[in-house]
CSV table of C-alpha atoms in Angstrom, one decimal:
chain,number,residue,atom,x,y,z
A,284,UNK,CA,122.0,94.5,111.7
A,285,UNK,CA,118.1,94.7,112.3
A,286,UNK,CA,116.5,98.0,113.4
A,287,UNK,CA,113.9,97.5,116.4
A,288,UNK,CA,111.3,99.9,116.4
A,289,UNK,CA,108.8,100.3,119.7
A,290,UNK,CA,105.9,101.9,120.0
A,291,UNK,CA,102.8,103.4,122.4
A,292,UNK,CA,103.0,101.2,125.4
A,293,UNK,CA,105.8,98.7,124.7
A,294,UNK,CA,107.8,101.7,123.9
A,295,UNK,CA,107.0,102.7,127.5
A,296,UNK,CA,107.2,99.7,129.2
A,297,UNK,CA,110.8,98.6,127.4
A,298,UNK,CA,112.0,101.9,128.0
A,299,UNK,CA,113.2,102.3,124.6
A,300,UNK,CA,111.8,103.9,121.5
A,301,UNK,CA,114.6,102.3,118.9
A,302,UNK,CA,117.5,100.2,118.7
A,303,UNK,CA,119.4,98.2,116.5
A,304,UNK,CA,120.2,94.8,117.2
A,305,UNK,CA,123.1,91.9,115.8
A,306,UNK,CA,121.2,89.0,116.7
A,307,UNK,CA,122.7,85.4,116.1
A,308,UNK,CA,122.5,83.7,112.6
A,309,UNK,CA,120.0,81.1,113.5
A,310,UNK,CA,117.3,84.3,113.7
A,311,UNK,CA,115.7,84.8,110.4
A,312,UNK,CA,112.2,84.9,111.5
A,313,UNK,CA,109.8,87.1,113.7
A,314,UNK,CA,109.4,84.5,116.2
A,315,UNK,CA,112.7,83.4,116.6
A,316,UNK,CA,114.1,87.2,116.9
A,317,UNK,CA,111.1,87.6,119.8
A,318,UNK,CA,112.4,84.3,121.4
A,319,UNK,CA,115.6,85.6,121.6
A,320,UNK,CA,114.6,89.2,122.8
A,321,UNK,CA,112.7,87.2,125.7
A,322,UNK,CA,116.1,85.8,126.7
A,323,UNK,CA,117.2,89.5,128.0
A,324,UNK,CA,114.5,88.6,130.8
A,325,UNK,CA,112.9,90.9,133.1
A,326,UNK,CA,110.2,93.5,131.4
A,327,UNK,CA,111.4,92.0,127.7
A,328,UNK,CA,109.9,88.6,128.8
A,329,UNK,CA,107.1,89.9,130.4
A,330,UNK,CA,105.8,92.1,127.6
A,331,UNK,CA,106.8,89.3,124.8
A,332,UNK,CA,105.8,86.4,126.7
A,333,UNK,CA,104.0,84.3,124.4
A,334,UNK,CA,100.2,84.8,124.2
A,335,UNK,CA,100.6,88.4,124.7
A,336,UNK,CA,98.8,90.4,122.4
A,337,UNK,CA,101.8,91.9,120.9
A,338,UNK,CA,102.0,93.3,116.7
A,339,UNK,CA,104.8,93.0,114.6
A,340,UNK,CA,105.5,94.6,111.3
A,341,UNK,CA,108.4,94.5,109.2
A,342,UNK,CA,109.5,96.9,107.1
A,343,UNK,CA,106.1,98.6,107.1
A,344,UNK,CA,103.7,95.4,106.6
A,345,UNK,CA,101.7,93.6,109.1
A,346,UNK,CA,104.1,90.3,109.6
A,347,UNK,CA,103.2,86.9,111.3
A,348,UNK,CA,105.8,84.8,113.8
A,349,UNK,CA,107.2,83.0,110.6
A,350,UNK,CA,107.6,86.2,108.5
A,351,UNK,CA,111.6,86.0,107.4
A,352,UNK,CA,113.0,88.2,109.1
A,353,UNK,CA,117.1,89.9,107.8
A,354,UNK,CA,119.9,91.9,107.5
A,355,UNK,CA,118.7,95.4,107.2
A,356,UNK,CA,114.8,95.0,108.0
A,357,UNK,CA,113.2,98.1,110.6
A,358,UNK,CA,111.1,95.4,112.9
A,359,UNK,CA,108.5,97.4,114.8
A,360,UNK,CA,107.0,96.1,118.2
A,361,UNK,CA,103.5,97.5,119.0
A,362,UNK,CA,99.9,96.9,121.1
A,363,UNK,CA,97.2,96.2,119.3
A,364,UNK,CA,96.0,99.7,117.5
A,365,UNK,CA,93.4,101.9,118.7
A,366,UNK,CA,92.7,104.6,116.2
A,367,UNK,CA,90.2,106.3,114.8
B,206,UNK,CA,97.0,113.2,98.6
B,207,UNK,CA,94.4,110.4,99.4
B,208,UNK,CA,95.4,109.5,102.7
B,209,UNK,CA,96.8,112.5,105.4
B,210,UNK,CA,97.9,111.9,108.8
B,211,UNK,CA,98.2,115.7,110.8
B,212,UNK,CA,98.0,117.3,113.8
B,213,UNK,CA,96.1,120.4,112.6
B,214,UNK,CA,92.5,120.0,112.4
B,215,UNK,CA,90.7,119.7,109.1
B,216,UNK,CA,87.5,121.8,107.5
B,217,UNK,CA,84.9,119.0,106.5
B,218,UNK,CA,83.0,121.2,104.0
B,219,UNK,CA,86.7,122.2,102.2
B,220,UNK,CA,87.8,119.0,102.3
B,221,UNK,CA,83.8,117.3,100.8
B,222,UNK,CA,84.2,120.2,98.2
B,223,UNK,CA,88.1,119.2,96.8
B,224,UNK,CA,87.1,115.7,96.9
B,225,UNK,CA,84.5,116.0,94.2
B,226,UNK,CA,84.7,119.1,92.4
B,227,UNK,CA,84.0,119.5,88.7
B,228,UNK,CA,83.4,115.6,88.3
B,229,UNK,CA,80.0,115.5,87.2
B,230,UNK,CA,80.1,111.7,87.8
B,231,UNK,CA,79.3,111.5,91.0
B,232,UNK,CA,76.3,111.7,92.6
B,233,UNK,CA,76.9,110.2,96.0
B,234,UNK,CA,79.4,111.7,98.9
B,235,UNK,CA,79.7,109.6,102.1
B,236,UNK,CA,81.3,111.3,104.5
B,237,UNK,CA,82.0,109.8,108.4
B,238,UNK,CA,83.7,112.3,111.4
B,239,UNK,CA,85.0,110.8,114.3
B,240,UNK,CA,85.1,113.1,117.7
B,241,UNK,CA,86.9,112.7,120.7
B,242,UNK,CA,84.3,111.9,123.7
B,243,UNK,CA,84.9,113.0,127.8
B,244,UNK,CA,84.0,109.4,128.9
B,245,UNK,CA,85.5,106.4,128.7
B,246,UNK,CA,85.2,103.1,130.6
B,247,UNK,CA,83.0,105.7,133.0
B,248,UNK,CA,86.4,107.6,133.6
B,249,UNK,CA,86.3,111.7,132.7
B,250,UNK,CA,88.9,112.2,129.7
B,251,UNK,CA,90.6,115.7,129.7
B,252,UNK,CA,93.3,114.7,126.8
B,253,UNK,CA,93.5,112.3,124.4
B,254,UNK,CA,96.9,111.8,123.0
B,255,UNK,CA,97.5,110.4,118.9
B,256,UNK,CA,100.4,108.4,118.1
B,257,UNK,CA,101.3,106.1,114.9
B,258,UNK,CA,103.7,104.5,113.0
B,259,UNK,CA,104.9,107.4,110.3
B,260,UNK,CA,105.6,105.2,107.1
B,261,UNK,CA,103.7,102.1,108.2
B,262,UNK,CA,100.5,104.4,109.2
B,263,UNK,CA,100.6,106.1,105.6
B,264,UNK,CA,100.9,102.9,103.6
B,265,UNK,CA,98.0,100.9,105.9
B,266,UNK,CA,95.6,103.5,105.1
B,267,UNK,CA,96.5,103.9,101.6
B,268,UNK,CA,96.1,100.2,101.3
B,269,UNK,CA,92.9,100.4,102.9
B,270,UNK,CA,91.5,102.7,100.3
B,271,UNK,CA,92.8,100.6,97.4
B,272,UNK,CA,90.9,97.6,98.9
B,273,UNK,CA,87.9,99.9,99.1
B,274,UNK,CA,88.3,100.8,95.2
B,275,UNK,CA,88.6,97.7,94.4
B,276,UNK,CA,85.6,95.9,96.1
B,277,UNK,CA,82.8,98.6,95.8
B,278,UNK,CA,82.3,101.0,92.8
B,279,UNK,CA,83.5,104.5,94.1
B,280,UNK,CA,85.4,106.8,92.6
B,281,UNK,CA,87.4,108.5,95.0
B,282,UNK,CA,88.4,108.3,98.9
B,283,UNK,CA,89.8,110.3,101.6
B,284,UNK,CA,91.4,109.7,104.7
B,285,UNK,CA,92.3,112.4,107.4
B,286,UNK,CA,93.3,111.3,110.5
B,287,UNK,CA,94.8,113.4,113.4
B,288,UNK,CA,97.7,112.8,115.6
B,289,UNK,CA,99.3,114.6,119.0
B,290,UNK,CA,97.1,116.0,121.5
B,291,UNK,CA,93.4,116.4,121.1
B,292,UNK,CA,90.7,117.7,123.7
B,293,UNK,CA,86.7,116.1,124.4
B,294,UNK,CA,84.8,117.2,120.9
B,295,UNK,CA,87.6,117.7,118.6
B,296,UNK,CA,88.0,116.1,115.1
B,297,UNK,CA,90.1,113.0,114.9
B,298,UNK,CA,89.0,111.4,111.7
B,299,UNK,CA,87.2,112.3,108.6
B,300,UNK,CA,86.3,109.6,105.9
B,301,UNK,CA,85.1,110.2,102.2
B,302,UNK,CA,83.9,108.5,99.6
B,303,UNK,CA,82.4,109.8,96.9
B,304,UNK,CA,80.6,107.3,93.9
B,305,UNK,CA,77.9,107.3,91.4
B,306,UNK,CA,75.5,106.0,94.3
B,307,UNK,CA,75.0,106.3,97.7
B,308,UNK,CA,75.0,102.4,98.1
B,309,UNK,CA,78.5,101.6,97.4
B,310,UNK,CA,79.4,105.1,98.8
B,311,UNK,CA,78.1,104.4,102.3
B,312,UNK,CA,79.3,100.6,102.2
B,313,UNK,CA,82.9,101.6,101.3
B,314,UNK,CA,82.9,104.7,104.1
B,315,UNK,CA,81.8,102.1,106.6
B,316,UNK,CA,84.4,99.8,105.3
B,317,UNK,CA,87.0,102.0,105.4
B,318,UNK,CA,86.7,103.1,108.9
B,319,UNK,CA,86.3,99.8,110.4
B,320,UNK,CA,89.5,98.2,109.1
B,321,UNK,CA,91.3,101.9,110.0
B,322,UNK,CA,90.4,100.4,113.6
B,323,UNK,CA,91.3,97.5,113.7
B,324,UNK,CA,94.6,97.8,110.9
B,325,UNK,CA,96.2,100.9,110.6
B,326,UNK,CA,98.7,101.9,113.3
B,327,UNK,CA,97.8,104.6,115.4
B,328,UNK,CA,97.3,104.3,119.4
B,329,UNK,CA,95.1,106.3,121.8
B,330,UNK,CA,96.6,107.6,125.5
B,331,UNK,CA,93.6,108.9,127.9
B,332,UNK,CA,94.6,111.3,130.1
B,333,UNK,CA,92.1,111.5,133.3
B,334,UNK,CA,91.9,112.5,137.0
B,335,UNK,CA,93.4,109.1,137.9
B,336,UNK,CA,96.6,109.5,135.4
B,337,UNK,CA,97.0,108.3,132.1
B,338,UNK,CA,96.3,105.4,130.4
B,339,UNK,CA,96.8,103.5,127.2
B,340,UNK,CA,93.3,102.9,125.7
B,341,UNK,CA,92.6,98.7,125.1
B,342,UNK,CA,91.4,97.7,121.5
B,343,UNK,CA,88.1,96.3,121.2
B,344,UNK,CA,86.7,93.2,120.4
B,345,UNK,CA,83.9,94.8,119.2
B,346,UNK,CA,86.3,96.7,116.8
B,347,UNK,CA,87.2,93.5,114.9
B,348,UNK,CA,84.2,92.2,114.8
B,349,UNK,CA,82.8,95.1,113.0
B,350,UNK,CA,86.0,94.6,110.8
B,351,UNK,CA,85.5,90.7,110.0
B,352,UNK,CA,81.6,91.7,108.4
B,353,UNK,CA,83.7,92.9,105.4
């Protein structure tokens, strides 16, 4: 079980804020688990189509496509930030 | 606390005064404000709304202010940064540094705030006459950031 966190736009756009996911065991990485959330189609392609500026973190850090990804981890989905 | 992300606003002078009293160390404080503007991209903003990442937004910052300590000689930093709805010429984000002198100080307030920018988690909604909008980041953002 992975928790899927969204946030600011993508939360928006996916129409969900959180969810938690049982993705197949060939997933262990942060690309792989946005490959497979692409194969739900529609705005979850669109928004994680590849060269989209999309952010992931797991489990609070800044994570890269092949950050390991597992049982347990809170993956957030975000924009690129805009603070301060 | 070092690093504070609220919705209330914050007093600069209270906050200057905490940061460095009764260490007779320092002789430098570097302080930067950040205010909410009325334009942007030529549009008329009536309401800014704040949003982060509680947890993730905490720990970037306070990693931000370790890296700062550990690459310029200062003594002390504070982040403040506000979330939920703000209005044109409110207070969003106070920076402090204080150090022996004011060249590290200033380099490691500048520091701070441009990796805050482009790194820690929080996201800007405009609200103007045409509807609301999600504010784009800025290349000019990272460049600032990759001087450091």
């Amino acid at each position: 079980m992975i928790t899927l966190v969204y946030l600011a736009r993508l939360r928006e756009t996916l129409g969900t804020a959180a969810e938690k996911v049982e993705p197949p065991h060939d997933v262990g990485t942060v690309g792989a688990l946005l490959a497979w959330l692409r194969t739900r189609g529609g705005a979850w392609a669109a928004e994680l189509a590849p060269g989209r500026a999309v952010r992931v973190a797991v489990n609070h850090d800044v994570a890269k496509p092949d950050t390991p990804v597992k049982h347990g981890d809170e993956v957030a989905l975000f924009p690129p930030v805009t603070g301060g | 606390m070092p690093v504070r992300v609220q919705k209330a606003d914050f007093d600069v002078a209270r906050e200057i005064a905490a940061l460095h009293a009764g260490d007779a160390r320092i002789g430098a404080v570097a302080a930067f404000i950040g205010l909410v503007r009325d334009i942007s991209d030529a549009a008329a903003v009536s309401t800014l709304t704040l949003e982060h990442y509680p947890g993730m937004t905490e720990k970037a910052l306070t990693g931000i202010v370790d890296e700062a300590k550990s690459r310029w000689k200062i003594y002390d930093a504070l982040v403040i940064h506000r979330v939920g709805e703000l209005k044109p010429t409110d207070q969003i984000v106070l920076v402090v540094v204080t150090g022996a002198h004011r060249g590290d100080a200033f380099a490691a307030c500048e520091f701070i705030m441009d990796y805050l920018k482009t790194r820690a988690p929080f996201w800007k909604k405009e609200q103007t006459p045409a509807g609301e909008r999600w504010v784009e980041a800025r290349a000019s953002d990272d460049d600032a950031a990759a001087r450091w």
